[in-house]
Amino acid sequence: DCITDKLGENLNCMVPLCLYIADSATFPKSDPTMLNRLKDDLMKINLNDTTLENKIASVIITWNLVQHFYPYREKMDNWEQSLKDAIVKCYTDSTPADFIGTLNILLSHINDGHAFASSKALSPIFLPAMDWKYIHDTLVISEIFDTKTITDLQVGDVVLDVDGVSAGAKIKEAMKAKSASTLRYKTFLAVFSLLKGEQNSVIRLRIFRKGEVKQIEVKRVISMPFYWQHYMLPTQKYKEINDSTIYINFSKASIAFIDSLSPVMGKKKFV
């Protein structure tokens, strides 16, 4: 008996449910020479190669991993078309960053915040010592972490343009390469991504403040690990919210500290 299934257009598979045995091995016996030759050929493949063939193969492998193993199929959109679009885009990707963008656009169709592509070939990420928020379709400077490197911006400044493109259009374009289960999280990822870039690269901003429009430039001078650890994560380790809720910041609290909270947690009325 066999299972026969259609894998795609003009592509089918047939898998036997049982195999015959001859001399304690499945029949027909495989050729060790051919197997070793296949292994050698696979080892010769340069996985870091940026040729068109490798890019298309990477897209196909990524698509198939999701196609056959991702459990939340009902959350995906335009999945069949996303494969064709990604392959077509490979032909115009000229840099590793372009291709990573293609993979991220592909993954955005599964609508899962855990899905993203990255590459060691890309330069380390740096950011300016500031943060901004997208509030009611308006990009607003929300924090200035270092007034020595950020001298011309103020909290509350409205960002009209980013690198010559309107803030709204810039965010909308960035959202195409962000996978998230909610629109709110997708927007957050897109807005935060606009801060990222190569070390000492410049973000050109057109801002509005108290009836006046200004042109301002900020440099990306803070590494991603430093930025996240010192600016984005709350410093508080622990807080009792109410009789049944405890907040623990796992990025700040050690295992020993969490263990020390056992008496406190034991008194809570957990539902």
Short mmCIF file of N, CA, C and O in Angstrom, two decimals, residues 89-169:
data_model
loop_
_atom_site.label_atom_id
_atom_site.label_comp_id
_atom_site.label_asym_id
_atom_site.label_seq_id
_atom_site.Cartn_x
_atom_site.Cartn_y
_atom_site.Cartn_z
N LYS A 89 11.41 38.42 -6.92
CA LYS A 89 12.20 39.49 -6.30
C LYS A 89 13.68 39.11 -6.19
O LYS A 89 14.55 39.99 -6.19
N CYS A 90 13.99 37.82 -6.09
CA CYS A 90 15.39 37.37 -6.01
C CYS A 90 16.20 37.86 -7.21
O CYS A 90 17.41 38.11 -7.10
N TYR A 91 15.55 38.02 -8.36
CA TYR A 91 16.26 38.42 -9.57
C TYR A 91 16.76 39.86 -9.50
O TYR A 91 17.68 40.24 -10.22
N THR A 92 16.15 40.67 -8.65
CA THR A 92 16.56 42.08 -8.56
C THR A 92 17.29 42.40 -7.26
O THR A 92 17.75 43.52 -7.07
N ASP A 93 17.41 41.42 -6.34
CA ASP A 93 18.15 41.64 -5.09
C ASP A 93 19.64 41.69 -5.40
O ASP A 93 20.21 40.72 -5.90
N SER A 94 20.27 42.81 -5.09
CA SER A 94 21.70 42.97 -5.42
C SER A 94 22.61 42.89 -4.19
O SER A 94 23.83 42.77 -4.34
N THR A 95 22.05 42.98 -2.98
CA THR A 95 22.86 42.94 -1.77
C THR A 95 22.27 41.92 -0.80
O THR A 95 21.09 41.55 -0.92
N PRO A 96 23.06 41.47 0.19
CA PRO A 96 22.51 40.58 1.22
C PRO A 96 21.32 41.20 1.94
O PRO A 96 20.35 40.50 2.27
N ALA A 97 21.37 42.52 2.18
CA ALA A 97 20.26 43.18 2.85
C ALA A 97 18.98 43.12 2.00
O ALA A 97 17.88 42.94 2.53
N ASP A 98 19.13 43.25 0.68
CA ASP A 98 17.98 43.13 -0.21
C ASP A 98 17.34 41.76 -0.07
O ASP A 98 16.10 41.64 0.02
N PHE A 99 18.17 40.72 -0.06
CA PHE A 99 17.63 39.36 -0.01
C PHE A 99 17.01 39.04 1.34
O PHE A 99 15.98 38.38 1.41
N ILE A 100 17.62 39.52 2.43
CA ILE A 100 17.01 39.34 3.75
C ILE A 100 15.65 40.01 3.78
O ILE A 100 14.69 39.51 4.37
N GLY A 101 15.55 41.14 3.12
CA GLY A 101 14.26 41.82 3.01
C GLY A 101 13.24 40.96 2.27
O GLY A 101 12.07 40.91 2.66
N THR A 102 13.69 40.27 1.22
CA THR A 102 12.80 39.38 0.48
C THR A 102 12.28 38.25 1.36
O THR A 102 11.08 37.93 1.35
N LEU A 103 13.17 37.64 2.15
CA LEU A 103 12.75 36.58 3.06
C LEU A 103 11.77 37.10 4.11
O LEU A 103 10.80 36.42 4.47
N ASN A 104 12.01 38.30 4.59
CA ASN A 104 11.12 38.86 5.61
C ASN A 104 9.75 39.21 5.03
O ASN A 104 8.74 39.07 5.72
N ILE A 105 9.71 39.66 3.80
CA ILE A 105 8.42 39.89 3.14
C ILE A 105 7.67 38.57 2.99
O ILE A 105 6.46 38.50 3.22
N LEU A 106 8.40 37.52 2.62
CA LEU A 106 7.80 36.19 2.52
C LEU A 106 7.21 35.77 3.87
O LEU A 106 6.06 35.32 3.96
N LEU A 107 7.99 35.92 4.93
CA LEU A 107 7.56 35.47 6.26
C LEU A 107 6.44 36.34 6.82
O LEU A 107 5.70 35.89 7.70
N SER A 108 6.31 37.56 6.33
CA SER A 108 5.25 38.43 6.84
C SER A 108 3.87 37.85 6.57
O SER A 108 2.90 38.16 7.29
N HIS A 109 3.76 36.97 5.58
CA HIS A 109 2.47 36.39 5.23
C HIS A 109 1.98 35.35 6.23
O HIS A 109 0.80 34.96 6.17
N ILE A 110 2.84 34.90 7.13
CA ILE A 110 2.36 33.91 8.11
C ILE A 110 1.82 34.59 9.37
O ILE A 110 1.24 33.93 10.23
N ASN A 111 2.03 35.91 9.48
CA ASN A 111 1.45 36.69 10.58
C ASN A 111 1.81 36.11 11.94
O ASN A 111 0.94 35.89 12.80
N ASP A 112 3.09 35.90 12.16
CA ASP A 112 3.59 35.36 13.42
C ASP A 112 4.77 36.22 13.87
O ASP A 112 5.75 36.35 13.15
N GLY A 113 4.66 36.78 15.07
CA GLY A 113 5.70 37.68 15.55
C GLY A 113 7.04 37.03 15.82
O GLY A 113 8.04 37.72 16.03
N HIS A 114 7.10 35.69 15.80
CA HIS A 114 8.37 35.00 16.02
C HIS A 114 9.15 34.83 14.72
O HIS A 114 10.30 34.37 14.76
N ALA A 115 8.56 35.15 13.60
CA ALA A 115 9.17 34.84 12.30
C ALA A 115 9.93 36.04 11.75
O ALA A 115 9.37 37.12 11.58
N PHE A 116 11.21 35.85 11.50
CA PHE A 116 12.01 36.89 10.84
C PHE A 116 13.29 36.24 10.31
O PHE A 116 13.69 35.18 10.74
N ALA A 117 13.89 36.90 9.36
CA ALA A 117 15.15 36.43 8.77
C ALA A 117 16.25 37.44 9.07
O ALA A 117 16.01 38.65 9.12
N SER A 118 17.45 36.94 9.29
CA SER A 118 18.62 37.81 9.50
C SER A 118 19.83 37.12 8.90
O SER A 118 19.75 35.99 8.45
N SER A 119 20.96 37.81 8.91
CA SER A 119 22.17 37.25 8.31
C SER A 119 23.41 37.80 8.99
O SER A 119 23.47 39.00 9.30
N LYS A 120 24.38 36.94 9.20
CA LYS A 120 25.66 37.38 9.74
C LYS A 120 26.44 38.24 8.74
O LYS A 120 27.37 38.93 9.11
N ALA A 121 26.02 38.17 7.49
CA ALA A 121 26.69 38.96 6.45
C ALA A 121 26.35 40.44 6.56
O ALA A 121 27.05 41.28 5.99
N LEU A 122 25.29 40.76 7.28
CA LEU A 122 24.90 42.16 7.42
C LEU A 122 25.74 42.85 8.48
O LEU A 122 26.22 42.22 9.42
N SER A 123 25.88 44.15 8.34
CA SER A 123 26.64 44.93 9.32
C SER A 123 25.90 44.96 10.65
O SER A 123 24.66 44.86 10.68
N PRO A 124 26.62 45.10 11.76
CA PRO A 124 25.95 45.20 13.07
C PRO A 124 24.98 46.38 13.10
O PRO A 124 25.20 47.40 12.45
N ILE A 125 23.91 46.22 13.86
CA ILE A 125 22.87 47.24 13.93
C ILE A 125 23.23 48.30 14.96
O ILE A 125 23.65 47.99 16.07
N PHE A 126 23.05 49.55 14.57
CA PHE A 126 23.22 50.69 15.48
C PHE A 126 21.97 51.57 15.41
O PHE A 126 21.23 51.54 14.42
N LEU A 127 21.77 52.36 16.48
CA LEU A 127 20.60 53.23 16.56
C LEU A 127 20.98 54.57 17.17
O LEU A 127 21.98 54.65 17.89
N PRO A 128 20.21 55.60 16.93
CA PRO A 128 20.43 56.87 17.64
C PRO A 128 19.91 56.75 19.07
O PRO A 128 19.08 55.89 19.36
N ALA A 129 20.40 57.60 19.94
CA ALA A 129 20.01 57.53 21.37
C ALA A 129 18.66 58.21 21.59
O ALA A 129 18.55 59.21 22.30
N MET A 130 17.63 57.66 20.94
CA MET A 130 16.29 58.24 21.02
C MET A 130 15.27 57.15 20.72
O MET A 130 15.61 56.05 20.28
N ASP A 131 14.02 57.48 20.98
CA ASP A 131 12.93 56.57 20.60
C ASP A 131 11.78 57.42 20.10
O ASP A 131 11.68 58.61 20.40
N TRP A 132 10.93 56.80 19.28
CA TRP A 132 9.74 57.50 18.81
C TRP A 132 8.56 56.54 18.81
O TRP A 132 8.71 55.33 18.84
N LYS A 133 7.36 57.10 18.80
CA LYS A 133 6.13 56.32 18.82
C LYS A 133 5.21 56.81 17.71
O LYS A 133 5.20 58.00 17.35
N TYR A 134 4.43 55.88 17.16
CA TYR A 134 3.45 56.20 16.12
C TYR A 134 2.08 56.28 16.77
O TYR A 134 1.47 55.26 17.10
N ILE A 135 1.60 57.49 16.99
CA ILE A 135 0.38 57.73 17.75
C ILE A 135 -0.64 58.44 16.85
O ILE A 135 -0.39 59.54 16.36
N HIS A 136 -1.79 57.77 16.64
CA HIS A 136 -2.84 58.35 15.81
C HIS A 136 -2.28 58.80 14.45
O HIS A 136 -2.47 59.96 14.03
N ASP A 137 -1.58 57.89 13.80
CA ASP A 137 -1.00 58.14 12.47
C ASP A 137 0.02 59.27 12.47
O ASP A 137 0.26 59.92 11.42
N THR A 138 0.62 59.54 13.62
CA THR A 138 1.64 60.59 13.72
C THR A 138 2.87 60.04 14.42
O THR A 138 2.76 59.44 15.50
N LEU A 139 4.04 60.24 13.81
CA LEU A 139 5.30 59.79 14.40
C LEU A 139 5.84 60.89 15.30
O LEU A 139 6.10 62.01 14.84
N VAL A 140 6.00 60.56 16.58
CA VAL A 140 6.36 61.57 17.58
C VAL A 140 7.60 61.12 18.36
O VAL A 140 7.71 59.94 18.74
N ILE A 141 8.54 62.03 18.57
CA ILE A 141 9.70 61.73 19.41
C ILE A 141 9.21 61.53 20.84
O ILE A 141 8.60 62.42 21.43
N SER A 142 9.49 60.34 21.40
CA SER A 142 8.96 60.01 22.74
C SER A 142 10.03 60.07 23.82
O SER A 142 9.71 60.32 24.99
N GLU A 143 11.30 59.84 23.46
CA GLU A 143 12.36 59.87 24.46
C GLU A 143 13.68 60.28 23.82
O GLU A 143 13.97 59.91 22.68
N ILE A 144 14.47 61.03 24.57
CA ILE A 144 15.85 61.35 24.20
C ILE A 144 16.73 60.76 25.30
O ILE A 144 16.67 61.20 26.45
N PHE A 145 17.53 59.76 24.96
CA PHE A 145 18.31 59.06 25.97
C PHE A 145 19.66 59.73 26.25
O PHE A 145 20.21 59.58 27.34
N ASP A 146 20.19 60.44 25.28
CA ASP A 146 21.51 61.06 25.44
C ASP A 146 21.49 62.43 24.78
O ASP A 146 21.51 62.55 23.55
N THR A 147 21.46 63.48 25.58
CA THR A 147 21.40 64.84 25.03
C THR A 147 22.73 65.32 24.47
O THR A 147 22.80 66.38 23.85
N LYS A 148 23.78 64.52 24.66
CA LYS A 148 25.08 64.88 24.09
C LYS A 148 25.14 64.53 22.60
O LYS A 148 25.78 65.22 21.81
N THR A 149 24.51 63.42 22.24
CA THR A 149 24.51 63.01 20.84
C THR A 149 23.24 63.45 20.11
O THR A 149 23.23 63.54 18.89
N ILE A 150 22.17 63.68 20.85
CA ILE A 150 20.93 64.19 20.27
C ILE A 150 20.72 65.60 20.83
O ILE A 150 20.22 65.77 21.95
N THR A 151 21.10 66.61 20.07
CA THR A 151 21.08 67.99 20.59
C THR A 151 19.94 68.83 20.03
O THR A 151 19.53 69.82 20.65
N ASP A 152 19.42 68.46 18.85
CA ASP A 152 18.45 69.33 18.18
C ASP A 152 17.01 68.85 18.31
O ASP A 152 16.09 69.56 17.90
N LEU A 153 16.80 67.65 18.83
CA LEU A 153 15.45 67.11 18.96
C LEU A 153 14.93 67.29 20.38
O LEU A 153 15.70 67.34 21.34
N GLN A 154 13.60 67.34 20.49
CA GLN A 154 12.95 67.41 21.78
C GLN A 154 11.80 66.41 21.83
O GLN A 154 11.21 66.09 20.79
N VAL A 155 11.50 65.92 23.03
CA VAL A 155 10.35 65.06 23.21
C VAL A 155 9.10 65.82 22.81
O VAL A 155 8.90 66.98 23.20
N GLY A 156 8.27 65.21 21.98
CA GLY A 156 7.06 65.86 21.48
C GLY A 156 7.18 66.37 20.07
O GLY A 156 6.17 66.71 19.45
N ASP A 157 8.40 66.42 19.52
CA ASP A 157 8.57 66.82 18.12
C ASP A 157 7.83 65.84 17.22
O ASP A 157 7.93 64.61 17.38
N VAL A 158 7.12 66.37 16.25
CA VAL A 158 6.40 65.54 15.28
C VAL A 158 7.29 65.33 14.07
O VAL A 158 7.78 66.29 13.46
N VAL A 159 7.52 64.07 13.70
CA VAL A 159 8.38 63.74 12.56
C VAL A 159 7.51 63.67 11.31
O VAL A 159 6.63 62.82 11.19
N LEU A 160 7.77 64.59 10.39
CA LEU A 160 7.00 64.64 9.14
C LEU A 160 7.58 63.71 8.08
O LEU A 160 6.84 62.98 7.42
N ASP A 161 8.91 63.78 7.91
CA ASP A 161 9.59 62.97 6.89
C ASP A 161 10.77 62.24 7.51
O ASP A 161 11.39 62.74 8.46
N VAL A 162 11.07 61.06 6.97
CA VAL A 162 12.26 60.29 7.33
C VAL A 162 13.03 60.00 6.05
O VAL A 162 12.53 59.31 5.16
N ASP A 163 14.21 60.57 5.95
CA ASP A 163 15.06 60.40 4.76
C ASP A 163 14.31 60.78 3.48
O ASP A 163 14.36 60.07 2.46
N GLY A 164 13.59 61.90 3.55
CA GLY A 164 12.92 62.43 2.37
C GLY A 164 11.60 61.80 2.02
O GLY A 164 10.98 62.17 1.02
N VAL A 165 11.13 60.86 2.83
CA VAL A 165 9.85 60.19 2.59
C VAL A 165 8.94 60.47 3.79
O VAL A 165 9.39 60.47 4.93
N SER A 166 7.66 60.68 3.53
CA SER A 166 6.74 60.97 4.62
C SER A 166 6.77 59.83 5.63
O SER A 166 6.92 58.66 5.26
N ALA A 167 6.64 60.17 6.91
CA ALA A 167 6.75 59.17 7.97
C ALA A 167 5.72 58.05 7.79
O ALA A 167 6.03 56.87 7.95
N GLY A 168 4.50 58.42 7.43
CA GLY A 168 3.46 57.41 7.24
C GLY A 168 3.79 56.44 6.13
O GLY A 168 3.61 55.22 6.27
N ALA A 169 4.29 56.95 4.98
CA ALA A 169 4.66 56.09 3.85
C ALA A 169 5.84 55.20 4.21
O ALA A 169 5.91 54.03 3.82
#
